[in-house]
Coordinates of C-alpha atoms and ligand atoms in Angstrom, one line a residue:
M4 CA -20.3 2.1 5.3
K5 CA -17.2 2.7 7.1
Y6 CA -14.3 5.2 7.8
F7 CA -11.0 4.8 8.9
T8 CA -8.2 6.0 9.8
T9 CA -4.9 6.1 10.5
P10 CA -3.1 8.5 12.3
I11 CA -1.5 11.3 10.7
Y12 CA 1.8 10.1 10.9
Y13 CA 5.5 13.3 12.3
V14 CA 7.1 14.5 9.9
N15 CA 10.1 14.5 10.8
G16 CA 11.3 10.5 11.7
N17 CA 11.0 7.6 8.9
P18 CA 8.7 5.8 8.0
H19 CA 9.2 2.7 10.3
I20 CA 7.6 -0.5 11.3
G21 CA 4.6 1.2 13.4
H22 CA 3.9 3.6 10.9
A23 CA 3.4 0.6 8.9
Y24 CA 1.9 -2.0 10.8
T25 CA -1.1 0.7 12.1
S26 CA -1.4 1.4 8.0
I27 CA -1.4 -2.0 7.3
A28 CA -4.6 -2.8 9.6
A29 CA -6.8 0.2 8.3
D30 CA -5.9 -1.7 4.7
I31 CA -6.8 -4.9 5.6
L32 CA -9.9 -3.7 7.7
S33 CA -10.9 -1.1 4.3
R34 CA -10.4 -4.4 1.6
F35 CA -12.3 -6.4 4.2
W36 CA -15.6 -4.4 4.4
R37 CA -14.8 -3.3 0.8
T38 CA -13.8 -6.3 -1.3
I39 CA -15.7 -9.2 0.3
E40 CA -18.6 -7.4 1.6
G41 CA -19.2 -5.8 -0.6
E42 CA -19.9 -1.9 1.1
K43 CA -18.7 1.6 0.9
V44 CA -15.6 2.3 3.1
K45 CA -13.1 6.0 2.7
F46 CA -9.6 4.8 4.3
L47 CA -7.1 7.7 4.2
T48 CA -4.3 8.4 6.0
G49 CA -1.5 11.4 6.0
T50 CA 1.5 13.9 6.7
D51 CA 1.2 15.9 10.1
E52 CA 3.7 18.9 9.9
H53 CA 3.1 21.6 11.9
G54 CA 5.0 21.9 15.1
Q55 CA 8.4 23.0 16.9
K56 CA 9.1 19.5 16.4
V57 CA 9.3 19.7 12.2
A58 CA 10.2 23.4 12.2
K59 CA 13.3 23.0 14.1
S60 CA 13.9 19.8 12.2
A61 CA 13.6 21.9 8.6
E62 CA 16.1 24.8 11.0
K63 CA 18.7 22.3 11.2
L64 CA 19.0 21.4 7.1
G65 CA 18.7 25.1 6.0
I66 CA 15.5 25.1 4.5
K67 CA 12.0 26.1 4.7
P68 CA 9.8 24.0 6.8
L69 CA 6.6 23.2 3.9
E70 CA 9.8 22.1 1.6
F71 CA 11.1 20.3 4.7
C72 CA 7.6 18.9 5.0
D73 CA 6.7 18.6 1.4
K74 CA 9.8 16.1 0.9
V75 CA 9.1 14.3 4.1
S76 CA 5.7 13.9 3.3
M77 CA 6.8 13.1 0.3
E78 CA 8.6 9.6 1.3
F79 CA 5.4 9.2 3.3
K80 CA 3.2 8.8 0.4
N81 CA 5.6 6.7 -1.1
L82 CA 5.3 4.4 1.4
T83 CA 1.4 3.7 0.7
S84 CA 2.8 2.5 -2.5
I85 CA 5.2 0.0 -1.0
L86 CA 2.7 -0.7 1.4
N87 CA 0.1 -1.8 -1.0
L88 CA -1.9 0.2 0.5
S89 CA -5.7 1.2 -1.1
N90 CA -6.5 4.1 0.5
D91 CA -8.0 6.5 -1.3
D92 CA -7.2 9.6 -0.1
F93 CA -4.4 10.8 1.8
I94 CA -4.6 14.4 4.0
R95 CA -1.5 16.7 4.9
T96 CA -1.7 18.9 7.4
T97 CA -0.7 22.2 5.4
E98 CA -3.7 21.9 2.8
E99 CA -6.8 24.3 2.7
R100 CA -9.3 22.1 3.1
H101 CA -7.2 21.3 6.1
K102 CA -6.8 24.7 7.5
N103 CA -10.1 25.8 6.8
T104 CA -11.2 23.3 8.9
V105 CA -9.2 23.4 12.1
I106 CA -10.0 27.4 11.7
K107 CA -13.9 26.7 12.1
M108 CA -13.3 24.3 15.3
W109 CA -11.3 27.2 16.9
N110 CA -14.1 29.6 16.3
I111 CA -16.7 27.5 17.0
L112 CA -14.9 26.5 20.2
L113 CA -14.8 30.5 21.0
K114 CA -18.1 30.9 20.8
N115 CA -19.6 28.2 22.4
G116 CA -17.0 29.0 25.6
Y117 CA -14.5 26.6 25.8
I118 CA -11.6 29.3 24.7
Y119 CA -9.8 31.6 26.7
K120 CA -6.4 33.3 27.1
D121 CA -4.0 32.4 30.3
F122 CA -0.2 32.3 30.9
Y123 CA 1.1 28.7 30.7
E124 CA 3.6 27.8 33.1
G125 CA 5.0 24.4 32.9
W126 CA 7.0 21.5 30.3
Y127 CA 6.8 20.4 27.6
S128 CA 8.4 17.2 25.7
V129 CA 8.8 18.2 22.1
K130 CA 9.2 15.2 20.9
D131 CA 5.6 13.5 22.3
E132 CA 4.4 17.4 21.5
A133 CA 2.9 17.0 24.7
F134 CA 2.4 18.9 27.8
V135 CA 4.3 16.8 31.0
P136 CA 2.6 16.8 34.9
E137 CA 5.0 18.0 37.0
N138 CA 5.4 14.0 39.1
E139 CA 6.1 12.7 35.5
V140 CA 9.4 14.9 35.0
K141 CA 12.7 14.1 36.9
D142 CA 15.6 16.5 36.5
G143 CA 14.5 18.0 33.6
H144 CA 13.1 15.1 32.0
D145 CA 9.9 12.7 30.9
L146 CA 9.7 9.0 32.6
S147 CA 10.9 7.5 28.9
G148 CA 13.9 10.1 29.4
N149 CA 13.8 12.4 27.7
K150 CA 14.8 16.1 27.6
L151 CA 11.8 18.2 28.7
E152 CA 12.1 22.4 28.4
Y153 CA 10.3 24.2 30.6
L154 CA 7.9 27.0 29.3
K155 CA 6.4 29.8 30.1
E156 CA 4.1 32.7 27.9
E157 CA 0.8 33.2 27.3
S158 CA -0.9 31.0 26.1
Y159 CA -4.9 29.8 25.1
F160 CA -6.4 27.0 27.0
F161 CA -9.4 24.7 26.4
K162 CA -11.9 23.8 29.5
L163 CA -11.3 20.1 29.8
S164 CA -11.4 20.2 33.5
S165 CA -15.3 20.8 32.5
M166 CA -15.2 18.3 30.2
Q167 CA -15.0 15.2 32.7
D168 CA -18.4 14.6 32.9
K169 CA -19.9 14.9 29.6
L170 CA -16.5 12.3 28.8
L171 CA -17.8 10.3 31.6
K172 CA -20.7 9.7 30.1
F173 CA -20.0 9.4 26.7
Y174 CA -17.5 6.6 27.9
D175 CA -20.7 4.6 29.8
E176 CA -23.1 5.3 27.1
N177 CA -20.7 3.9 24.0
K178 CA -18.8 1.0 26.5
D179 CA -17.7 -0.1 23.1
F180 CA -15.9 2.9 22.3
I181 CA -12.3 1.3 22.2
T182 CA -11.3 -1.8 21.2
P183 CA -9.7 -3.2 23.0
S184 CA -11.8 -3.0 25.7
F185 CA -9.0 -3.3 28.3
Y186 CA -7.4 -0.1 27.0
M187 CA -11.7 2.0 28.4
N188 CA -10.3 1.2 32.3
E189 CA -7.4 2.8 31.4
V190 CA -9.1 6.1 29.6
V191 CA -12.4 6.5 32.2
S192 CA -9.6 6.1 35.5
F193 CA -7.6 9.0 33.6
V194 CA -10.4 10.6 33.5
K195 CA -11.5 10.3 36.6
G196 CA -8.7 11.7 38.1
G197 CA -10.1 15.4 37.3
M198 CA -8.1 16.9 34.6
K199 CA -6.4 20.6 33.8
D200 CA -7.6 22.9 31.2
L201 CA -5.4 22.0 27.9
S202 CA -3.4 24.3 27.1
I203 CA -4.1 25.5 23.1
S204 CA -1.6 28.0 21.4
R205 CA 2.3 28.6 21.2
T206 CA 3.7 32.0 20.8
S207 CA 7.4 30.7 20.6
F208 CA 7.9 29.7 17.0
D209 CA 5.4 29.9 14.5
W210 CA 5.7 26.3 12.3
G211 CA 1.5 26.3 13.0
I212 CA -2.0 27.1 12.1
K213 CA -2.0 30.3 13.0
V214 CA -4.9 31.7 15.8
P215 CA -7.9 33.4 14.2
N216 CA -7.6 37.0 15.2
D217 CA -4.0 36.3 17.8
E218 CA -2.1 35.7 14.7
K219 CA 0.6 35.8 17.4
H220 CA -0.4 32.1 18.7
V221 CA -0.1 29.0 16.4
M222 CA -2.2 26.6 17.8
Y223 CA -1.2 23.5 19.8
V224 CA -0.3 21.0 16.8
W225 CA -2.1 17.9 18.4
L226 CA -5.7 20.4 18.1
D227 CA -4.7 20.8 14.5
A228 CA -3.7 17.2 13.8
L229 CA -6.6 15.6 14.9
C230 CA -9.6 17.6 12.7
N231 CA -7.2 15.8 10.0
Y232 CA -10.4 13.3 10.9
I233 CA -12.9 15.7 9.7
S234 CA -10.6 17.9 7.4
A235 CA -10.6 15.0 5.4
I236 CA -14.8 13.9 4.3
S237 CA -15.8 18.3 5.3
Y238 CA -17.5 19.8 1.9
D239 CA -17.0 23.6 0.9
N240 CA -18.9 25.3 3.1
P241 CA -17.0 28.6 4.4
D242 CA -19.7 29.3 7.2
K243 CA -19.7 26.3 9.3
I244 CA -18.3 22.3 9.1
D245 CA -20.3 20.8 7.6
F246 CA -19.0 17.5 6.5
D247 CA -20.4 14.0 5.2
Q248 CA -22.3 12.4 8.2
D249 CA -23.1 8.8 7.2
L250 CA -19.3 8.1 6.8
W251 CA -18.3 10.3 10.5
D252 CA -20.7 8.4 12.1
N253 CA -19.5 5.1 10.6
S254 CA -15.5 6.1 11.7
Y255 CA -12.8 4.0 13.0
H256 CA -9.5 5.5 14.4
L257 CA -6.4 3.6 14.4
I258 CA -3.8 3.8 16.7
G259 CA -1.4 3.1 18.4
K260 CA -1.7 2.6 22.6
D261 CA 0.6 5.6 22.9
I262 CA -1.6 7.8 21.1
L263 CA -4.7 6.6 23.2
R264 CA -4.8 9.7 25.0
F265 CA -5.5 12.6 22.6
H266 CA -7.5 10.4 20.7
A267 CA -9.7 9.2 23.4
V268 CA -9.2 12.5 25.8
Y269 CA -9.0 15.2 23.8
W270 CA -10.7 14.1 20.9
P271 CA -13.8 13.6 21.6
A272 CA -13.6 15.7 24.2
F273 CA -12.6 18.7 21.8
L274 CA -16.1 17.2 19.5
I275 CA -17.9 17.0 22.7
A276 CA -18.0 21.0 22.9
A277 CA -18.5 21.8 19.5
E278 CA -21.4 19.8 19.3
I279 CA -20.2 16.6 16.3
N280 CA -19.9 12.9 17.6
P281 CA -16.7 11.6 18.2
P282 CA -16.0 8.6 15.8
K283 CA -17.8 5.9 16.5
K284 CA -14.0 3.4 17.8
L285 CA -11.0 3.8 18.3
I286 CA -9.1 0.3 17.7
V287 CA -6.2 0.6 18.7
H288 CA -2.6 -1.7 18.6
G289 CA 0.1 -2.6 20.7
W290 CA 3.8 -1.3 20.1
W291 CA 6.3 -3.9 18.8
R292 CA 10.0 -4.5 19.9
C293 CA 12.6 -6.0 19.0
N294 CA 14.3 -9.5 19.8
G295 CA 13.0 -8.2 23.4
E296 CA 13.7 -5.1 23.9
K297 CA 11.9 -1.6 23.0
M298 CA 13.5 -0.8 18.8
S299 CA 14.9 2.1 19.2
K300 CA 18.1 4.4 17.0
S301 CA 21.0 4.0 19.5
L302 CA 20.2 0.0 20.3
G303 CA 20.0 0.0 16.9
N304 CA 17.4 -2.0 16.9
V305 CA 15.6 -0.2 14.9
V306 CA 12.6 -2.5 11.9
D307 CA 13.0 -1.2 8.6
P308 CA 9.9 -2.2 6.8
I309 CA 11.3 -1.2 3.3
E310 CA 14.2 -3.2 4.2
V311 CA 12.6 -6.0 5.7
I312 CA 9.7 -5.9 2.2
K313 CA 13.1 -5.9 -0.5
T314 CA 14.2 -9.1 1.0
Y315 CA 11.6 -11.3 1.8
G316 CA 8.4 -10.0 0.5
L317 CA 5.7 -7.6 0.4
D318 CA 2.5 -9.8 1.5
Q319 CA 5.3 -11.9 3.9
F320 CA 5.5 -9.0 5.8
R321 CA 2.0 -7.7 6.2
F322 CA 1.1 -11.8 7.1
F323 CA 3.7 -11.8 9.5
L324 CA 3.0 -8.9 11.0
F325 CA -0.8 -10.1 12.2
K326 CA -0.4 -13.2 12.8
E327 CA 2.7 -13.0 14.9
S328 CA 1.0 -11.6 18.1
V329 CA -2.6 -10.9 18.8
F330 CA -3.1 -7.2 18.0
G331 CA -3.9 -5.4 20.3
T332 CA -0.9 -6.2 22.6
D333 CA 2.7 -6.1 22.4
C334 CA 4.3 -7.5 19.8
N335 CA 8.1 -8.8 19.5
F336 CA 9.7 -9.1 16.3
S337 CA 12.9 -11.8 15.0
V338 CA 13.6 -12.5 12.3
E339 CA 14.2 -16.3 13.2
H340 CA 9.5 -16.8 13.3
F341 CA 8.8 -14.6 10.4
K342 CA 11.9 -16.9 8.5
T343 CA 9.3 -20.2 10.2
R344 CA 6.0 -19.2 9.4
I345 CA 7.3 -18.3 6.0
N346 CA 8.9 -21.0 5.2
T347 CA 6.2 -23.4 7.7
E348 CA 2.9 -21.8 7.1
L349 CA 3.1 -19.6 4.2
C350 CA 5.5 -21.9 2.5
N351 CA 4.2 -25.4 3.2
D352 CA 0.2 -24.7 4.8
F353 CA -0.8 -22.7 1.8
G354 CA 1.7 -22.2 -0.8
N355 CA 1.8 -26.1 -0.8
L356 CA -1.9 -27.0 -1.0
I357 CA -2.4 -24.5 -4.1
Q358 CA 0.4 -26.0 -5.7
R359 CA -0.8 -29.9 -4.9
V360 CA -4.4 -29.4 -6.1
F361 CA -4.2 -27.0 -9.1
V362 CA -1.4 -29.3 -10.3
L363 CA -3.6 -32.4 -10.4
A364 CA -7.0 -30.6 -10.9
L365 CA -5.0 -29.7 -14.7
K366 CA -3.3 -32.8 -14.5
S367 CA -7.0 -34.9 -15.1
T368 CA -8.3 -32.3 -17.6
E369 CA -8.0 -32.1 -20.9
N370 CA -8.2 -28.5 -22.2
S371 CA -6.9 -26.6 -18.6
T372 CA -11.0 -26.3 -17.7
F373 CA -11.7 -27.7 -14.5
I374 CA -15.7 -28.8 -14.0
F375 CA -16.4 -28.5 -10.7
S376 CA -18.8 -31.6 -9.5
R377 CA -19.9 -31.0 -6.2
N378 CA -22.9 -34.1 -5.9
Y379 CA -21.1 -35.3 -2.9
D380 CA -21.9 -38.0 -1.1
D381 CA -18.8 -39.7 0.5
H382 CA -18.9 -39.1 3.7
D383 CA -15.2 -37.8 4.0
I384 CA -15.9 -35.1 1.1
V385 CA -18.8 -34.0 3.1
D386 CA -17.4 -33.8 6.7
Y387 CA -14.8 -32.0 5.6
V388 CA -17.3 -30.0 3.8
S389 CA -18.5 -29.4 6.4
S390 CA -15.3 -28.9 9.1
V391 CA -14.8 -25.2 6.3
S392 CA -18.5 -24.7 6.1
D393 CA -18.8 -21.9 9.2
L394 CA -15.3 -19.9 7.7
K395 CA -17.6 -17.1 7.0
D396 CA -19.4 -16.8 10.0
N397 CA -16.7 -16.9 12.6
L398 CA -14.2 -14.3 10.1
E399 CA -16.4 -12.1 9.8
K400 CA -17.2 -11.8 13.6
F401 CA -13.9 -11.6 14.0
M402 CA -13.3 -8.8 11.8
K403 CA -16.4 -6.5 13.1
D404 CA -14.1 -6.5 16.2
A405 CA -10.8 -6.2 15.0
R406 CA -9.8 -9.1 16.2
L407 CA -7.2 -9.8 12.9
T408 CA -4.9 -11.7 14.3
E409 CA -8.2 -14.5 15.4
Y410 CA -9.1 -14.1 11.9
L411 CA -6.1 -14.9 10.6
K412 CA -5.5 -18.0 13.0
E413 CA -8.9 -19.2 12.4
V414 CA -8.3 -19.3 7.9
F415 CA -4.9 -21.7 8.8
E416 CA -6.9 -23.9 11.4
K417 CA -9.3 -24.5 7.7
I418 CA -6.2 -24.7 6.0
S419 CA -4.6 -27.3 7.7
L420 CA -8.0 -29.2 7.7
A421 CA -8.1 -28.9 3.4
N422 CA -3.9 -30.1 4.2
K423 CA -5.1 -33.4 6.6
F424 CA -7.9 -33.8 4.0
V425 CA -5.4 -34.0 0.7
D426 CA -3.3 -36.7 2.9
K427 CA -6.2 -39.0 3.5
M428 CA -8.5 -38.9 0.4
K429 CA -5.1 -38.8 -2.1
P430 CA -6.2 -37.3 -5.0
W431 CA -3.2 -38.8 -6.9
E432 CA -3.6 -41.7 -6.6
L433 CA -7.9 -41.6 -7.4
L434 CA -6.7 -39.8 -10.3
K435 CA -6.2 -42.9 -11.8
T436 CA -8.6 -45.4 -9.8
D437 CA -11.5 -43.8 -9.1
L438 CA -12.0 -39.6 -11.9
D439 CA -15.3 -40.2 -10.6
K440 CA -14.7 -39.6 -6.9
F441 CA -11.4 -37.7 -7.9
K442 CA -13.7 -35.3 -9.7
K443 CA -15.7 -34.6 -5.8
V444 CA -12.2 -34.7 -3.8
I445 CA -10.8 -31.9 -6.1
T446 CA -13.7 -29.5 -7.1
A447 CA -14.0 -29.3 -2.4
L448 CA -10.4 -28.5 -2.5
I449 CA -10.8 -26.0 -4.5
D450 CA -14.4 -24.0 -3.6
S451 CA -12.0 -24.0 -0.3
I452 CA -9.3 -22.7 -1.8
I453 CA -10.7 -20.0 -3.1
E454 CA -12.6 -19.2 -0.4
F455 CA -9.6 -19.5 1.8
S456 CA -8.4 -17.0 -0.6
A457 CA -10.8 -14.4 -1.1
Y458 CA -10.1 -14.2 3.5
L459 CA -6.9 -13.8 2.8
Y460 CA -6.4 -11.1 0.5
P461 CA -7.2 -8.7 2.7
Y462 CA -3.8 -8.9 4.4
M463 CA -2.3 -10.2 1.0
P464 CA -3.8 -8.9 -2.0
E465 CA -0.8 -9.2 -4.6
T466 CA -0.7 -12.9 -4.1
I467 CA -4.4 -14.1 -3.8
N468 CA -4.6 -11.8 -7.7
K469 CA -2.5 -13.8 -8.7
V470 CA -4.1 -17.1 -7.3
F471 CA -7.6 -15.8 -8.6
A472 CA -5.3 -15.3 -12.0
T473 CA -4.6 -18.6 -11.9
L474 CA -7.6 -20.0 -12.3
N475 CA -8.6 -16.9 -14.8
I476 CA -10.8 -15.3 -12.8
S477 CA -11.3 -12.4 -10.5
I478 CA -11.2 -11.4 -7.2
D479 CA -14.1 -8.5 -7.6
G480 CA -15.5 -10.7 -10.3
Y481 CA -16.4 -14.3 -7.6
M482 CA -17.3 -11.7 -4.8
K483 CA -20.0 -10.8 -6.9
N484 CA -20.9 -14.0 -8.7
K485 CA -20.1 -16.9 -6.3
N486 CA -21.7 -19.8 -8.9
I487 CA -18.8 -21.1 -10.0
D488 CA -18.7 -24.6 -12.0
S489 CA -15.7 -24.7 -14.3
V490 CA -12.7 -23.5 -13.7
V491 CA -9.7 -22.7 -16.1
I492 CA -6.1 -23.3 -15.0
S493 CA -3.1 -21.6 -15.5
K494 CA 0.4 -23.6 -14.9
P495 CA 0.0 -22.9 -11.4
T496 CA 3.1 -21.6 -10.1
P497 CA 5.0 -21.1 -6.7
L498 CA 3.6 -18.3 -4.6
F499 CA 6.7 -17.7 -1.9
K500 CA 9.7 -18.5 -1.7
K501 CA 11.1 -20.4 1.0
I502 CA 13.7 -18.5 3.8
D503 CA 17.1 -20.2 4.2
Ligands
LIG1 N1 1.3 12.4 14.3 C1 1.1 12.3 15.6 C2 -0.5 11.7 15.3 C3 -1.3 11.8 14.7 S1 -2.8 11.9 15.0 C4 -4.3 13.3 14.5 C5 1.3 11.0 15.7 N2 2.4 10.2 14.2 S2 3.6 9.1 14.4 O1 4.3 9.3 14.0 O2 4.3 9.0 16.1 O3 2.9 8.0 14.4 C6 3.3 6.6 14.9 C7 1.6 5.8 14.7 O4 3.3 4.9 15.2 C8 0.9 5.5 16.1 O5 0.1 5.1 15.3 C9 2.1 4.7 17.4 O6 1.6 3.7 18.0 C10 2.9 4.1 15.8 N3 3.8 3.0 16.5 C11 5.2 4.1 16.5 N4 6.5 3.3 17.5 C12 5.8 1.6 17.3 C13 6.2 1.1 18.1 N5 7.1 0.7 17.6 N6 5.0 -0.7 16.9 C14 4.1 0.1 16.7 N7 4.0 0.4 16.8 C15 4.6 1.8 17.2 O7 1.6 10.1 16.5

């Protein structure tokens, strides 16, 4: 059983490559564990709809905040289809099920003595919905140059300062809480540096969840937003937070490195204070840049995932995102690299392998049924079969650690071995000279193609369904019963188009 989540996305910007990247990563993990490993999986995504930024965007358009949120949230819902995400839930922070959970969380924190009322005075970034310490402010701007607001208002506070020891103990006892592990160092040194109490309510606007019994306050948007992960697995119990504990004990939050502190410090602090265990793991990824530069509207280099998908295809995009960079570190988007990878790895290496093998197999049959012949005696065939036999173990290991790029590399190394095997065995000649050996070579290759395809399914589900359909089988059927002795082959059509 596993529970994968994406961050819930702010509704005041258009869907961009960052959203696509986090979401597809969660989709790959979900599909792997659900379809390939047969586990029960819940996959959640959604939208983060409260806060000053959203209120301002709605005001600019002269509409009510909820009307604005309905519209943009729908765009994010559409994005889940455009990206072919297999999420089985979509949460909005404006839903009752979420608001109820957040209010219960507030009441527990209050009851446990972690909330008090005072005044907040200091800088606030509306862009990041974050309080900015004085040493990170220069002429009213943060270190990235974003304009800040100076706030002075009554506020409720969460006793974050009292959480230092508990958090450090938690990190110490859960050394693999964050992957890749180097992000852990950053978090530990932040917490060791000492933390001030966190302001968790605002009074200068009202687009948010109202604080119980003090309705001029709305809750800080991050406290609200983080609770979504629990709201979505909560049962409808009016008295307490009552949720699917098994799912929670196996929960994995996918996040970009920019929101690490919220997830690795504030979220566990709220949970520990509420006597709830933190999630099992944070899976953190780096940032995409474009041609070496930070993506920004003013530079005009923002990659629009919908455009890329329309032009080059969804599975090509999904493949590229995870093959191009090492998942966890920063990455660079370049159309030239994109084209090269599609043409060489997808068209030449993977697509052609399938096309060549299926066409030859079909040629050798009378009624399109290819009967497998696995009594291998030839040492070239035996060597080949053994060279690809460790695939399953290697891939499971990579997926357990969310090493999504190494996983893909491993599959493509095996694909390259298969291509070398074809070139060496020259099955088109065997078809004329040694039918018995031909059948064995093709059997070994079809077995590999089915296995490579199954393992590529999480990354390129549509394409792989096509491969399976050409063999008149389905991935679900195959995963349930791998003992196939024959396949009916339909005429294959090329899986990928070359890009000029
Ligand atoms: N609403 C908060 C999350 C609350 S979760 C309780 C938020 N929303 S967001 O819309 O800004 O989410 C952005 C996601 O996209 C984050 O995971 C972020 O890391 C990711 N990216 C945004 N720009 C990105 C790149 N240029 N590259 C890769 N991912 C980046 O934060």
